[in-house]
PDB file of C-alpha atoms in Angstrom:
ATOM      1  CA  UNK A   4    -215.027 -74.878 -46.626  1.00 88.00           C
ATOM      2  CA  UNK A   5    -212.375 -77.255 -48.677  1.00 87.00           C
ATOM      3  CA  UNK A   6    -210.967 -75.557 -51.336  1.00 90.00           C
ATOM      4  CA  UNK A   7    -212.201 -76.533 -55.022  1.00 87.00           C
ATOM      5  CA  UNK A   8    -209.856 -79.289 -56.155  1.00 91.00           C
ATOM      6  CA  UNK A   9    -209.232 -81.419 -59.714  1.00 90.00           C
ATOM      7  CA  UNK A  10    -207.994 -84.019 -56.895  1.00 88.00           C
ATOM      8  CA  UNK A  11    -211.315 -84.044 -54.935  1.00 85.00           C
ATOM      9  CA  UNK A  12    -214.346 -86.159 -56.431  1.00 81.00           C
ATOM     10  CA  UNK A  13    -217.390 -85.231 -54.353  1.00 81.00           C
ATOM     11  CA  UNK A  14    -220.986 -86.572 -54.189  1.00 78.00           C
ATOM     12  CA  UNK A  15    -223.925 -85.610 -55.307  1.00 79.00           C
ATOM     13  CA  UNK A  16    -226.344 -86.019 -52.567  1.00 82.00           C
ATOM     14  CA  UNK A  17    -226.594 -85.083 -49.385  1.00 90.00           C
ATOM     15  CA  UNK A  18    -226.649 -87.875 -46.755  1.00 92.00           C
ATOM     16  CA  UNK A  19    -228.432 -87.916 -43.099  1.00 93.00           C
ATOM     17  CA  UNK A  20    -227.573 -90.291 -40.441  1.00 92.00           C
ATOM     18  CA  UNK A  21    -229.274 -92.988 -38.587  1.00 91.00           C
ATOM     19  CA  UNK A  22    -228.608 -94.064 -35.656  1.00 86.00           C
ATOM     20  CA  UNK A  23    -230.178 -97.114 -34.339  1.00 82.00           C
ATOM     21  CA  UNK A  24    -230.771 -97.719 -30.077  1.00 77.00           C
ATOM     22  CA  UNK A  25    -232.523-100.100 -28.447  1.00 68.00           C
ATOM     23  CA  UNK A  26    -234.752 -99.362 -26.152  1.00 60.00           C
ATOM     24  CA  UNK A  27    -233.781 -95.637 -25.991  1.00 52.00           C
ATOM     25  CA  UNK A  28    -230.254 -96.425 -24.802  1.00 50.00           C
ATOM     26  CA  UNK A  29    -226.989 -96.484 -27.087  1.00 52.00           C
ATOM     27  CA  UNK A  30    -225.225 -99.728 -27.681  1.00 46.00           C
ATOM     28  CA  UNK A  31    -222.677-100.014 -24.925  1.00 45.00           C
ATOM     29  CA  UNK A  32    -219.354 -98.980 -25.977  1.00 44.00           C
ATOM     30  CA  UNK A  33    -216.843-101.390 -24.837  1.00 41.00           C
ATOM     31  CA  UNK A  34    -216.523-102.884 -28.152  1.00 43.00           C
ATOM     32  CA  UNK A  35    -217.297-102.959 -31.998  1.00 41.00           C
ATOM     33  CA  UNK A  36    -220.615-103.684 -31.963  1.00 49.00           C
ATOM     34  CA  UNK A  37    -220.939-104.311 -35.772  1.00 61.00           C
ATOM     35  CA  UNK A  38    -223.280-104.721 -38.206  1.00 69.00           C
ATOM     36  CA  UNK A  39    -226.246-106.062 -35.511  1.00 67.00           C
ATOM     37  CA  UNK A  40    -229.510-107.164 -35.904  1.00 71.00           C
ATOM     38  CA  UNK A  41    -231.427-104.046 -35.266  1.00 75.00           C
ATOM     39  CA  UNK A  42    -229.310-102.294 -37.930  1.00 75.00           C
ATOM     40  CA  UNK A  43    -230.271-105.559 -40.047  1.00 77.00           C
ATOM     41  CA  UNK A  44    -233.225-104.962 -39.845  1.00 85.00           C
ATOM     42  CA  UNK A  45    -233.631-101.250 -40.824  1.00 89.00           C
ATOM     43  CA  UNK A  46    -230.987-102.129 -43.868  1.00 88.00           C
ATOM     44  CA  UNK A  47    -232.995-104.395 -45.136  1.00 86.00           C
ATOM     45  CA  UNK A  48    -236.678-103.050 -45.502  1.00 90.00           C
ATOM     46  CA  UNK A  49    -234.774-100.273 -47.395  1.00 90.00           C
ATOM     47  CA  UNK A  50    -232.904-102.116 -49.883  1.00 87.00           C
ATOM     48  CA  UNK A  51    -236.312-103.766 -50.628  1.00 87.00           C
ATOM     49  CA  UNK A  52    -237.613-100.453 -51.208  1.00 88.00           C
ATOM     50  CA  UNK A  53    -234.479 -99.420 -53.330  1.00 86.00           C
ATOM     51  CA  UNK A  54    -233.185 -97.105 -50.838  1.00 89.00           C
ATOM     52  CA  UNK A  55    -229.391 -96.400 -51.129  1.00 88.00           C
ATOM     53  CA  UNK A  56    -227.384 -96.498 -48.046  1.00 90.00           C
ATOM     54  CA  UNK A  57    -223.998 -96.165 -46.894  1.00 89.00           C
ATOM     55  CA  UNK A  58    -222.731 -98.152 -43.496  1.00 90.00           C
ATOM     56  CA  UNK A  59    -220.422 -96.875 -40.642  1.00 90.00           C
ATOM     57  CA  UNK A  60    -219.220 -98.614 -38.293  1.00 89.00           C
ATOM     58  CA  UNK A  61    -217.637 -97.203 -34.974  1.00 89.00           C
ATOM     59  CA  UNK A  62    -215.771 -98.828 -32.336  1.00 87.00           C
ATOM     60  CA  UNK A  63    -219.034 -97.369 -29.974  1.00 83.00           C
ATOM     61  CA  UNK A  64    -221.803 -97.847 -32.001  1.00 84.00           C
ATOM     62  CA  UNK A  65    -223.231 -97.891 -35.740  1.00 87.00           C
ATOM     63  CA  UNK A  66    -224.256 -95.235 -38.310  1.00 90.00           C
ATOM     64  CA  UNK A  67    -226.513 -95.914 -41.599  1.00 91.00           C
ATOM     65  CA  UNK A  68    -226.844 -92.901 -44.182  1.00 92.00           C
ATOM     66  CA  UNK A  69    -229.357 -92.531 -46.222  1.00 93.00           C
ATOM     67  CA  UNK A  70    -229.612 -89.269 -49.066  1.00 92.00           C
ATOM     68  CA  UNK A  71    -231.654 -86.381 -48.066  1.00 92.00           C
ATOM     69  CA  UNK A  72    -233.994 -86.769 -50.781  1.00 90.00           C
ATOM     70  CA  UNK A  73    -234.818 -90.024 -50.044  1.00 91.00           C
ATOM     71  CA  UNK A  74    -235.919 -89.277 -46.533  1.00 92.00           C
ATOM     72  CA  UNK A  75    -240.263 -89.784 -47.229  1.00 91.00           C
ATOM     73  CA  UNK A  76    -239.051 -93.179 -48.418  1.00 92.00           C
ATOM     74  CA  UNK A  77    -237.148 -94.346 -45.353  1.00 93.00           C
ATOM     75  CA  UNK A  78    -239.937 -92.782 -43.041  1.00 92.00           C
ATOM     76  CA  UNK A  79    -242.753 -95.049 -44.326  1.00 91.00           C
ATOM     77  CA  UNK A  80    -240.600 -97.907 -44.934  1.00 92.00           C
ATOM     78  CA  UNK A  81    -239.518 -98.140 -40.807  1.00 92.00           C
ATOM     79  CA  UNK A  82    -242.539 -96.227 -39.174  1.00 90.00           C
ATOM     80  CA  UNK A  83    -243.810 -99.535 -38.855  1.00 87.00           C
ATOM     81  CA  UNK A  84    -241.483-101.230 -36.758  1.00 87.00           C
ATOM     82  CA  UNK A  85    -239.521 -98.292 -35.414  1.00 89.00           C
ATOM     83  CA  UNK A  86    -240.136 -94.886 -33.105  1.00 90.00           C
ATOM     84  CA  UNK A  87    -238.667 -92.192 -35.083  1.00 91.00           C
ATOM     85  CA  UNK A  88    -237.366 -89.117 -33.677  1.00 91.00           C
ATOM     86  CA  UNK A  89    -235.273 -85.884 -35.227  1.00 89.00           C
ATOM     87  CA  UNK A  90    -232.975 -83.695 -33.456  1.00 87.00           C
ATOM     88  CA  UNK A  91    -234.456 -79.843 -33.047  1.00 88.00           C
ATOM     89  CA  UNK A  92    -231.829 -77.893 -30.944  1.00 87.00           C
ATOM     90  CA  UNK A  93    -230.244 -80.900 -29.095  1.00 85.00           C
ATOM     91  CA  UNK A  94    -233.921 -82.117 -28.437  1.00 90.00           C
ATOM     92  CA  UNK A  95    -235.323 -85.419 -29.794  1.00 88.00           C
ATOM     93  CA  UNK A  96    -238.975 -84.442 -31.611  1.00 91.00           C
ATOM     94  CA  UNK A  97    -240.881 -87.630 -32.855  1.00 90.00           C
ATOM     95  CA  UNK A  98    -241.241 -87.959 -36.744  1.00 87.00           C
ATOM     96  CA  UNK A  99    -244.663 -89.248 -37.668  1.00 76.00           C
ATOM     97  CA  UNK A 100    -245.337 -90.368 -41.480  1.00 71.00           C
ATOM     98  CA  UNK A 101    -247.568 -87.384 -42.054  1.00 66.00           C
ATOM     99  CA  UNK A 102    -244.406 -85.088 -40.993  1.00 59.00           C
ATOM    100  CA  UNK A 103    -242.861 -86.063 -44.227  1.00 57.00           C
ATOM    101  CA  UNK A 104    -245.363 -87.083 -46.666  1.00 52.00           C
ATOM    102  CA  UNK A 105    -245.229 -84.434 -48.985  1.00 48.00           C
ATOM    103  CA  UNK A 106    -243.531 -85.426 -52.205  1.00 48.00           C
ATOM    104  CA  UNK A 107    -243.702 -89.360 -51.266  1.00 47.00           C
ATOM    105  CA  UNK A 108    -243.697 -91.222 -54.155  1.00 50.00           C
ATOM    106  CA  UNK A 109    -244.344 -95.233 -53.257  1.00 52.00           C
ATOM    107  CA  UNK A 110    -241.408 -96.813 -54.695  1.00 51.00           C
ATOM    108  CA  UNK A 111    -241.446 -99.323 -57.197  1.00 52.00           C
ATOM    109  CA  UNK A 112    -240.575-102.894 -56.833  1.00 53.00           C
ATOM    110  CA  UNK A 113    -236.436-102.674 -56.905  1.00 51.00           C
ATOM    111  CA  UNK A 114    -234.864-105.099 -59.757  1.00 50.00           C
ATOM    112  CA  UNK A 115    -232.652-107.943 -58.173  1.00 54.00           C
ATOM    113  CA  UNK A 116    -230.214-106.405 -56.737  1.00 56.00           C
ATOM    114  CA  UNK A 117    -226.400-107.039 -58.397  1.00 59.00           C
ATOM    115  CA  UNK A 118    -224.693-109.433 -55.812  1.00 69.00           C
ATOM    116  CA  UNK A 119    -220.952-108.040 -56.184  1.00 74.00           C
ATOM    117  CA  UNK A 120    -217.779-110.348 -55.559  1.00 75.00           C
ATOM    118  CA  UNK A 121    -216.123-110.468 -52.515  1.00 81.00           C
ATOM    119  CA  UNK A 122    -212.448-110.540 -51.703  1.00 83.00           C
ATOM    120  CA  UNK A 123    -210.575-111.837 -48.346  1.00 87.00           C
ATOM    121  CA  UNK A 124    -206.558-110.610 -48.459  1.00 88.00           C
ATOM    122  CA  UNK A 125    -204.564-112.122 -45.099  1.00 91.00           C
ATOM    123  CA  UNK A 126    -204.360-109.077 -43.831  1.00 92.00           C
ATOM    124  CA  UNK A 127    -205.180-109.233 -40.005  1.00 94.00           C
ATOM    125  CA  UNK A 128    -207.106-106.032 -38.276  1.00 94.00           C
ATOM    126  CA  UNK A 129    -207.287-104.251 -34.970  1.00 93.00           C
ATOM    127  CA  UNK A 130    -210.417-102.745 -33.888  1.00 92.00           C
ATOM    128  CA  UNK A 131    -209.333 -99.274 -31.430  1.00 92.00           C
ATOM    129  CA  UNK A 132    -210.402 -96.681 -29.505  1.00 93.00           C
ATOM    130  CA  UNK A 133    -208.193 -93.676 -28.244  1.00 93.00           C
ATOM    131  CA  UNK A 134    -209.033 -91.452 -25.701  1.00 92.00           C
ATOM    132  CA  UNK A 135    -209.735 -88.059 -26.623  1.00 91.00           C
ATOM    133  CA  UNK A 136    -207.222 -86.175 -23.878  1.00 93.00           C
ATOM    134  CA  UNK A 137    -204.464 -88.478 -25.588  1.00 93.00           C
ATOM    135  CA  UNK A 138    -204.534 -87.857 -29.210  1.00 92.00           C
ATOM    136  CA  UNK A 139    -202.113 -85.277 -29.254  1.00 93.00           C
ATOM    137  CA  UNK A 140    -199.243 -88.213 -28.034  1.00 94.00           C
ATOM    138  CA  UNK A 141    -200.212 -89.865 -31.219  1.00 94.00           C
ATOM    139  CA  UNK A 142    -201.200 -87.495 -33.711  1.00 94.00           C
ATOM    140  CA  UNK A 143    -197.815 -87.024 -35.507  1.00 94.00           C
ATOM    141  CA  UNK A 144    -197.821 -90.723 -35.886  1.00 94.00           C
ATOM    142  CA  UNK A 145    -201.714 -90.509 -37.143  1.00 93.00           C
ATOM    143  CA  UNK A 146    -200.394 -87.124 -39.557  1.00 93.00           C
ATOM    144  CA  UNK A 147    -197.853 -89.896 -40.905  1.00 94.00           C
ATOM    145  CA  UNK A 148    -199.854 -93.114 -41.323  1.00 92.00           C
ATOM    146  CA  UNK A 149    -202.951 -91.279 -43.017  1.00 89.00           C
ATOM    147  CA  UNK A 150    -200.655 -88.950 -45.568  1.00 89.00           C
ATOM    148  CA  UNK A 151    -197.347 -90.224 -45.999  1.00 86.00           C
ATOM    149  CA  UNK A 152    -196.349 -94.561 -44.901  1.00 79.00           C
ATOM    150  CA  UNK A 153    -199.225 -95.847 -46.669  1.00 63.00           C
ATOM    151  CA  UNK A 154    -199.166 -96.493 -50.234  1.00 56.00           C
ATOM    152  CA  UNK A 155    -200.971 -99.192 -52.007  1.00 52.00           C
ATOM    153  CA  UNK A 156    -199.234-102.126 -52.863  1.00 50.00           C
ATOM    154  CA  UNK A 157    -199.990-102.711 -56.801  1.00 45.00           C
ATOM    155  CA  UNK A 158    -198.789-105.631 -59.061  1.00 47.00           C
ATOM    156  CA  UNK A 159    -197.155-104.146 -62.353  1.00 42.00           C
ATOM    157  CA  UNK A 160    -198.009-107.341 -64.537  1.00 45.00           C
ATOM    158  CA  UNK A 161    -201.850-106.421 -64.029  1.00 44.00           C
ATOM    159  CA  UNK A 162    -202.180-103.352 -62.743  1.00 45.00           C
ATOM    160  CA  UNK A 163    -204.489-104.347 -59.471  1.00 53.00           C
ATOM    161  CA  UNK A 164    -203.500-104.094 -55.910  1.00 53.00           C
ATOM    162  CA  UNK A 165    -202.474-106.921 -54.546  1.00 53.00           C
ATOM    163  CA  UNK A 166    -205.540-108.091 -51.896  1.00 56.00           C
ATOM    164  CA  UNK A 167    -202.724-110.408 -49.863  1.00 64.00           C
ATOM    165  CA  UNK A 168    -201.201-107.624 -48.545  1.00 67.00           C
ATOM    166  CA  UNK A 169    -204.506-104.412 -48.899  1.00 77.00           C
ATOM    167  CA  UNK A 170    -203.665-101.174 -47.719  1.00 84.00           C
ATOM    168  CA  UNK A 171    -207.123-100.209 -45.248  1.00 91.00           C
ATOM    169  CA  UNK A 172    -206.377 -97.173 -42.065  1.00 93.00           C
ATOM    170  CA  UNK A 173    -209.641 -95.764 -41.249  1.00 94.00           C
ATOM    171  CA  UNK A 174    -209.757 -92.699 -38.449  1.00 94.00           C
ATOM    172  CA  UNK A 175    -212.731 -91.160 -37.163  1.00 93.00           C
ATOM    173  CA  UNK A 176    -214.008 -88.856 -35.116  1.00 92.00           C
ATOM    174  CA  UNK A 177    -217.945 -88.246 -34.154  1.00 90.00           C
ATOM    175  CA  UNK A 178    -219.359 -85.968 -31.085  1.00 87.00           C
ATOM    176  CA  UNK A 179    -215.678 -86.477 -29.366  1.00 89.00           C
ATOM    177  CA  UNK A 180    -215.651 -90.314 -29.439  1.00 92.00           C
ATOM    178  CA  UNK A 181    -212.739 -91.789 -31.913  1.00 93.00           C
ATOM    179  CA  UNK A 182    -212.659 -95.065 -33.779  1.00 93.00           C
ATOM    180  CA  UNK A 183    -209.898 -96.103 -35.618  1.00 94.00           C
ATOM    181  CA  UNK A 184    -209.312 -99.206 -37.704  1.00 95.00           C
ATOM    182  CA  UNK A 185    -205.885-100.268 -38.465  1.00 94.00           C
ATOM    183  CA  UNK A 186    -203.705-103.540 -39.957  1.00 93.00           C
ATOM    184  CA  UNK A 187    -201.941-105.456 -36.728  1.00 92.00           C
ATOM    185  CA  UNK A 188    -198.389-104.606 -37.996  1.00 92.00           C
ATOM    186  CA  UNK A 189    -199.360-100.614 -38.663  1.00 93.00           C
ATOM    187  CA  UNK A 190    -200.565-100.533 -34.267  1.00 93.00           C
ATOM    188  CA  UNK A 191    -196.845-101.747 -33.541  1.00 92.00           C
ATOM    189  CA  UNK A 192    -196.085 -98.548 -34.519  1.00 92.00           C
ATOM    190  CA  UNK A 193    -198.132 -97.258 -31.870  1.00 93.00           C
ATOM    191  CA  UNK A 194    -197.618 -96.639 -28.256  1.00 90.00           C
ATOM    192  CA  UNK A 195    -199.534 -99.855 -26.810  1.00 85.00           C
ATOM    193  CA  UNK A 196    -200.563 -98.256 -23.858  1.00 89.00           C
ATOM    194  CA  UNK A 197    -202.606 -95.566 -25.432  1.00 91.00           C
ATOM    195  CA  UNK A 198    -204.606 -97.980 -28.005  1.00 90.00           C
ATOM    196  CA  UNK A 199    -207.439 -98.991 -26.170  1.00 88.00           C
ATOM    197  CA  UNK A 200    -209.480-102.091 -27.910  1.00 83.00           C
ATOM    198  CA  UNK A 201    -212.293-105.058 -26.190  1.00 73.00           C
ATOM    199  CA  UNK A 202    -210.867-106.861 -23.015  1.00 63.00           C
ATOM    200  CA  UNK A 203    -210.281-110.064 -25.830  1.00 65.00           C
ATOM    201  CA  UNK A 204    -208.297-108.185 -27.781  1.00 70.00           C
ATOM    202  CA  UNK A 205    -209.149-109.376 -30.578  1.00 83.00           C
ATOM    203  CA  UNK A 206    -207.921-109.441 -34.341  1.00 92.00           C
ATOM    204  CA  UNK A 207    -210.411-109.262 -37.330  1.00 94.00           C
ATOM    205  CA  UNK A 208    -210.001-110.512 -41.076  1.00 94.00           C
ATOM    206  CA  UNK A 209    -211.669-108.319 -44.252  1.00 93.00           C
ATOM    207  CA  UNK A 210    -213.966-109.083 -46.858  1.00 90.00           C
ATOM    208  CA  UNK A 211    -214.288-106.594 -49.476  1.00 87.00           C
ATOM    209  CA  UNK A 212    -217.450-106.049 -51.449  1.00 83.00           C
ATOM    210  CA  UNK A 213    -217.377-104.947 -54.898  1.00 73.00           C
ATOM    211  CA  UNK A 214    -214.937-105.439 -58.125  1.00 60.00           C
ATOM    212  CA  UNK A 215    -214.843-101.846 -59.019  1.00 61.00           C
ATOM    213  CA  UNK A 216    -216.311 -98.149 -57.643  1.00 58.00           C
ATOM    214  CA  UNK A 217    -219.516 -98.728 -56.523  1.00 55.00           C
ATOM    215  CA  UNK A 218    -221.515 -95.515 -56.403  1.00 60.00           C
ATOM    216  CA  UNK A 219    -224.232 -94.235 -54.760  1.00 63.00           C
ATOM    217  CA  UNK A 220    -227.585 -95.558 -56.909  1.00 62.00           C
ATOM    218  CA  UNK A 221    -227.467 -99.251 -56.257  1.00 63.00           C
ATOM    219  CA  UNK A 222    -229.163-100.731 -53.474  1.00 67.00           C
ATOM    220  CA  UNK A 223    -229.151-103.741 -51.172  1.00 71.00           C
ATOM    221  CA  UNK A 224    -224.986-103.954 -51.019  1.00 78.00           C
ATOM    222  CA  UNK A 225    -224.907-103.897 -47.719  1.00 83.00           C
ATOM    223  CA  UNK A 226    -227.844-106.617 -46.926  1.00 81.00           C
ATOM    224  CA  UNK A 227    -225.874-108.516 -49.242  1.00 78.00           C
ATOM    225  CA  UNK A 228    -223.370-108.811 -46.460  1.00 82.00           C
ATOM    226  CA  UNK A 229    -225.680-108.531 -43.320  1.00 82.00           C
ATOM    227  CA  UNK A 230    -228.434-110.561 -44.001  1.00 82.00           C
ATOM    228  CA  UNK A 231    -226.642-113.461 -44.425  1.00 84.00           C
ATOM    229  CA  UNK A 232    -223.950-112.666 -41.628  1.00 84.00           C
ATOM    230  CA  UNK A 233    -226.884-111.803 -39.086  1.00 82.00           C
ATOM    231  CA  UNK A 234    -228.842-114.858 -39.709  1.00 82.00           C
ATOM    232  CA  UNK A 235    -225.582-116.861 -39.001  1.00 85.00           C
ATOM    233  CA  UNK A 236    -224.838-114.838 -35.584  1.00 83.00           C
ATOM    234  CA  UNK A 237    -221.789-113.799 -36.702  1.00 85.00           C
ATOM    235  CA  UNK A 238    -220.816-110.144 -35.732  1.00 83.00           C
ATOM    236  CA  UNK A 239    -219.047-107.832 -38.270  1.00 87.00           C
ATOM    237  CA  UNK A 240    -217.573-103.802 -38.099  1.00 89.00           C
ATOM    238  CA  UNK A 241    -219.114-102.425 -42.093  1.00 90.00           C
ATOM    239  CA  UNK A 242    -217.253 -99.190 -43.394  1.00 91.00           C
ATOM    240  CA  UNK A 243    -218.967 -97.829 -46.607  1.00 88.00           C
ATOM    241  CA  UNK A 244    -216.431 -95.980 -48.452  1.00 85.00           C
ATOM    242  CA  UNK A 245    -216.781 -93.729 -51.733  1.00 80.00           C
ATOM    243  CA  UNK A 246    -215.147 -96.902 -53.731  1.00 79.00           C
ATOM    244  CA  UNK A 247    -215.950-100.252 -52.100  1.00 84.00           C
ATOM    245  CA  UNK A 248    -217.376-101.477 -49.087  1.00 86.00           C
ATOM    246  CA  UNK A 249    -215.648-103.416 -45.813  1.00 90.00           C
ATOM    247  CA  UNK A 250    -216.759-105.670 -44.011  1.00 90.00           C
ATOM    248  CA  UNK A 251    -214.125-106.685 -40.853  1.00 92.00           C
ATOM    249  CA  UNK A 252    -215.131-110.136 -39.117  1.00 91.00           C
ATOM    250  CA  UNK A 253    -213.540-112.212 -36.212  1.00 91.00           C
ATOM    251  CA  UNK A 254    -210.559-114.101 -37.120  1.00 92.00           C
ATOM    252  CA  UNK A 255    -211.516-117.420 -36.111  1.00 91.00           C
ATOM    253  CA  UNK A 256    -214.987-117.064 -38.166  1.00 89.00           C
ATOM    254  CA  UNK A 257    -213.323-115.850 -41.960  1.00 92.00           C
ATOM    255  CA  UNK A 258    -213.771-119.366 -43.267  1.00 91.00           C
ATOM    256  CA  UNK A 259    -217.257-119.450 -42.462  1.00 91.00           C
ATOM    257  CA  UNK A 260    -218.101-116.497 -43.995  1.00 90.00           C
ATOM    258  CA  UNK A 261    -216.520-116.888 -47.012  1.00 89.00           C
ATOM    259  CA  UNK A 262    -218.520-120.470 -47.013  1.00 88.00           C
ATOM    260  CA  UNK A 263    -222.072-118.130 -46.499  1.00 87.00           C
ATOM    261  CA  UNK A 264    -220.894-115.325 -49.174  1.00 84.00           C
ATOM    262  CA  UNK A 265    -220.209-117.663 -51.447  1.00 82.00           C
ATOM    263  CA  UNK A 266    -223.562-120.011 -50.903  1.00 82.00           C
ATOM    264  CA  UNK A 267    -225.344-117.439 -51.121  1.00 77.00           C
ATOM    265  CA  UNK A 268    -223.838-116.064 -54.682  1.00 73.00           C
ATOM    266  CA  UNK A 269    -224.449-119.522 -56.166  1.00 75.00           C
ATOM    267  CA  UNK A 270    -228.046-119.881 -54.664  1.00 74.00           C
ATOM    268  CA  UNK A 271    -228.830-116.305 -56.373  1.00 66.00           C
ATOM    269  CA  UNK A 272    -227.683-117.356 -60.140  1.00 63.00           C
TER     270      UNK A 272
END
């Protein structure tokens, strides 16, 4: 229903979501739960099958996308390991392989995939929920940190954005719950008593993935990131964006995953 713009890029495909429980039950959602092992291990069988996905995380649980035409592909690549249901009118239908296999074309064994740099600015995060009867209290104060406070901050002499100090608000909404990532000095704006975040209250540092746009084709950018991170124990909150990737980590733990990124770069050349 947006209006056609010369402003607005928008995608090709068409994207479905995934959402991963365990044992039919939701994550609990009294924190960022992160990039976890169960959504580990459906990223990963698909980047070895060259299946493109995007990553969202919420402050209740986690979302994977995957394009609509790529759907045959990412039903025979996690039949094995997963029960797969669809939803028919609110109801949850299982999926079988047979459901789906019309047009499946067995993938080919995916190239390496590109390992992309990664960047760490200083910024420090906050991880928040709000609850929906309170929004209005804070919208004008949303209205004005989404379209009008924020502008990147860019260096003249080189024309990049300067990663000390990276510009990164992310707001949303999905079936009524809201997750909202901002920087620690942007929530001062904020009434405190309305942001609601884990009983540790904890602040998270960035890594970004990627050294320019990285579209939609490639595969395996996110297992770049959650293989390693997984394997390690170490929890992070991934935002796919139409640009770059996110990846928002514990304080305390940056240093080690910079250390693991960065192994793991120089082990793959």
């Amino acid at each position: 229903e947006l209006p056609p713009s010369e402003f607005m890029q928008v995608a090709d495909s068409t994207w479905l979501v995934l959402s991963v429980v365990s044992n039919g039950r939701e994550p609990p959602g009294c924190q960022a739960t992160g990039v976890t092992k169960i959504a580990r291990s459906v990223i990963a069988p698909l980047a070895e099958h060259h299946v493109s996905v995007l990553m969202l995380s919420t402050y209740q649980t986690d979302f994977i996308l995957v394009r609509e035409r790529d759907l045959p592909v990412v039903i025979h690549t996690l039949a094995g390991e997963f029960d797969i249901y669809k939803e028919e009118s609110g109801e949850c239908v299982p999926v079988t392989c047979e459901d789906v296999s019309n047009g499946f074309l067995k993938p080919k064994p995916p190239a390496s995939p590109t390992l992309h740099p990664v960047q760490s600015p200083q910024t420090r995060f906050c991880v928040l929920t709000v609850a929906p009867d309170t929004l209005p209290a804070i919208a004008t104060m949303l209205i004005d940190v989404l379209f009008y406070s924020h502008s990147p901050s860019w260096d003249a002499a080189t024309g990049s954005q300067d990663l000390d100090s990276i510009t990164f608000f992310s707001f949303s909404l999905i079936e009524g719950y809201i997750s909202i990532v901002m920087d620690a000095e942007t929530q001062k704006r904020f009434p405190s008593d309305l942001l609601l975040t884990s009983s540790t209250g904890e602040l998270w540092r960035m890594v970004r993935i990627g050294g320019q746009p990285l579209g939609f084709d490639e595969c395996g950018i996110v297992a770049q990131i959650a293989e390693p991170l997984a394997a390690a124990d170490i929890s992070a909150y991934y935002i796919s964006t139409f640009n770059f990737d996110h990846a928002l980590v514990p304080e305390e733990g940056i240093a080690e995953v910079i250390q693991l990124l960065q192994q793991r770069q120089e082990s793959s050349r």
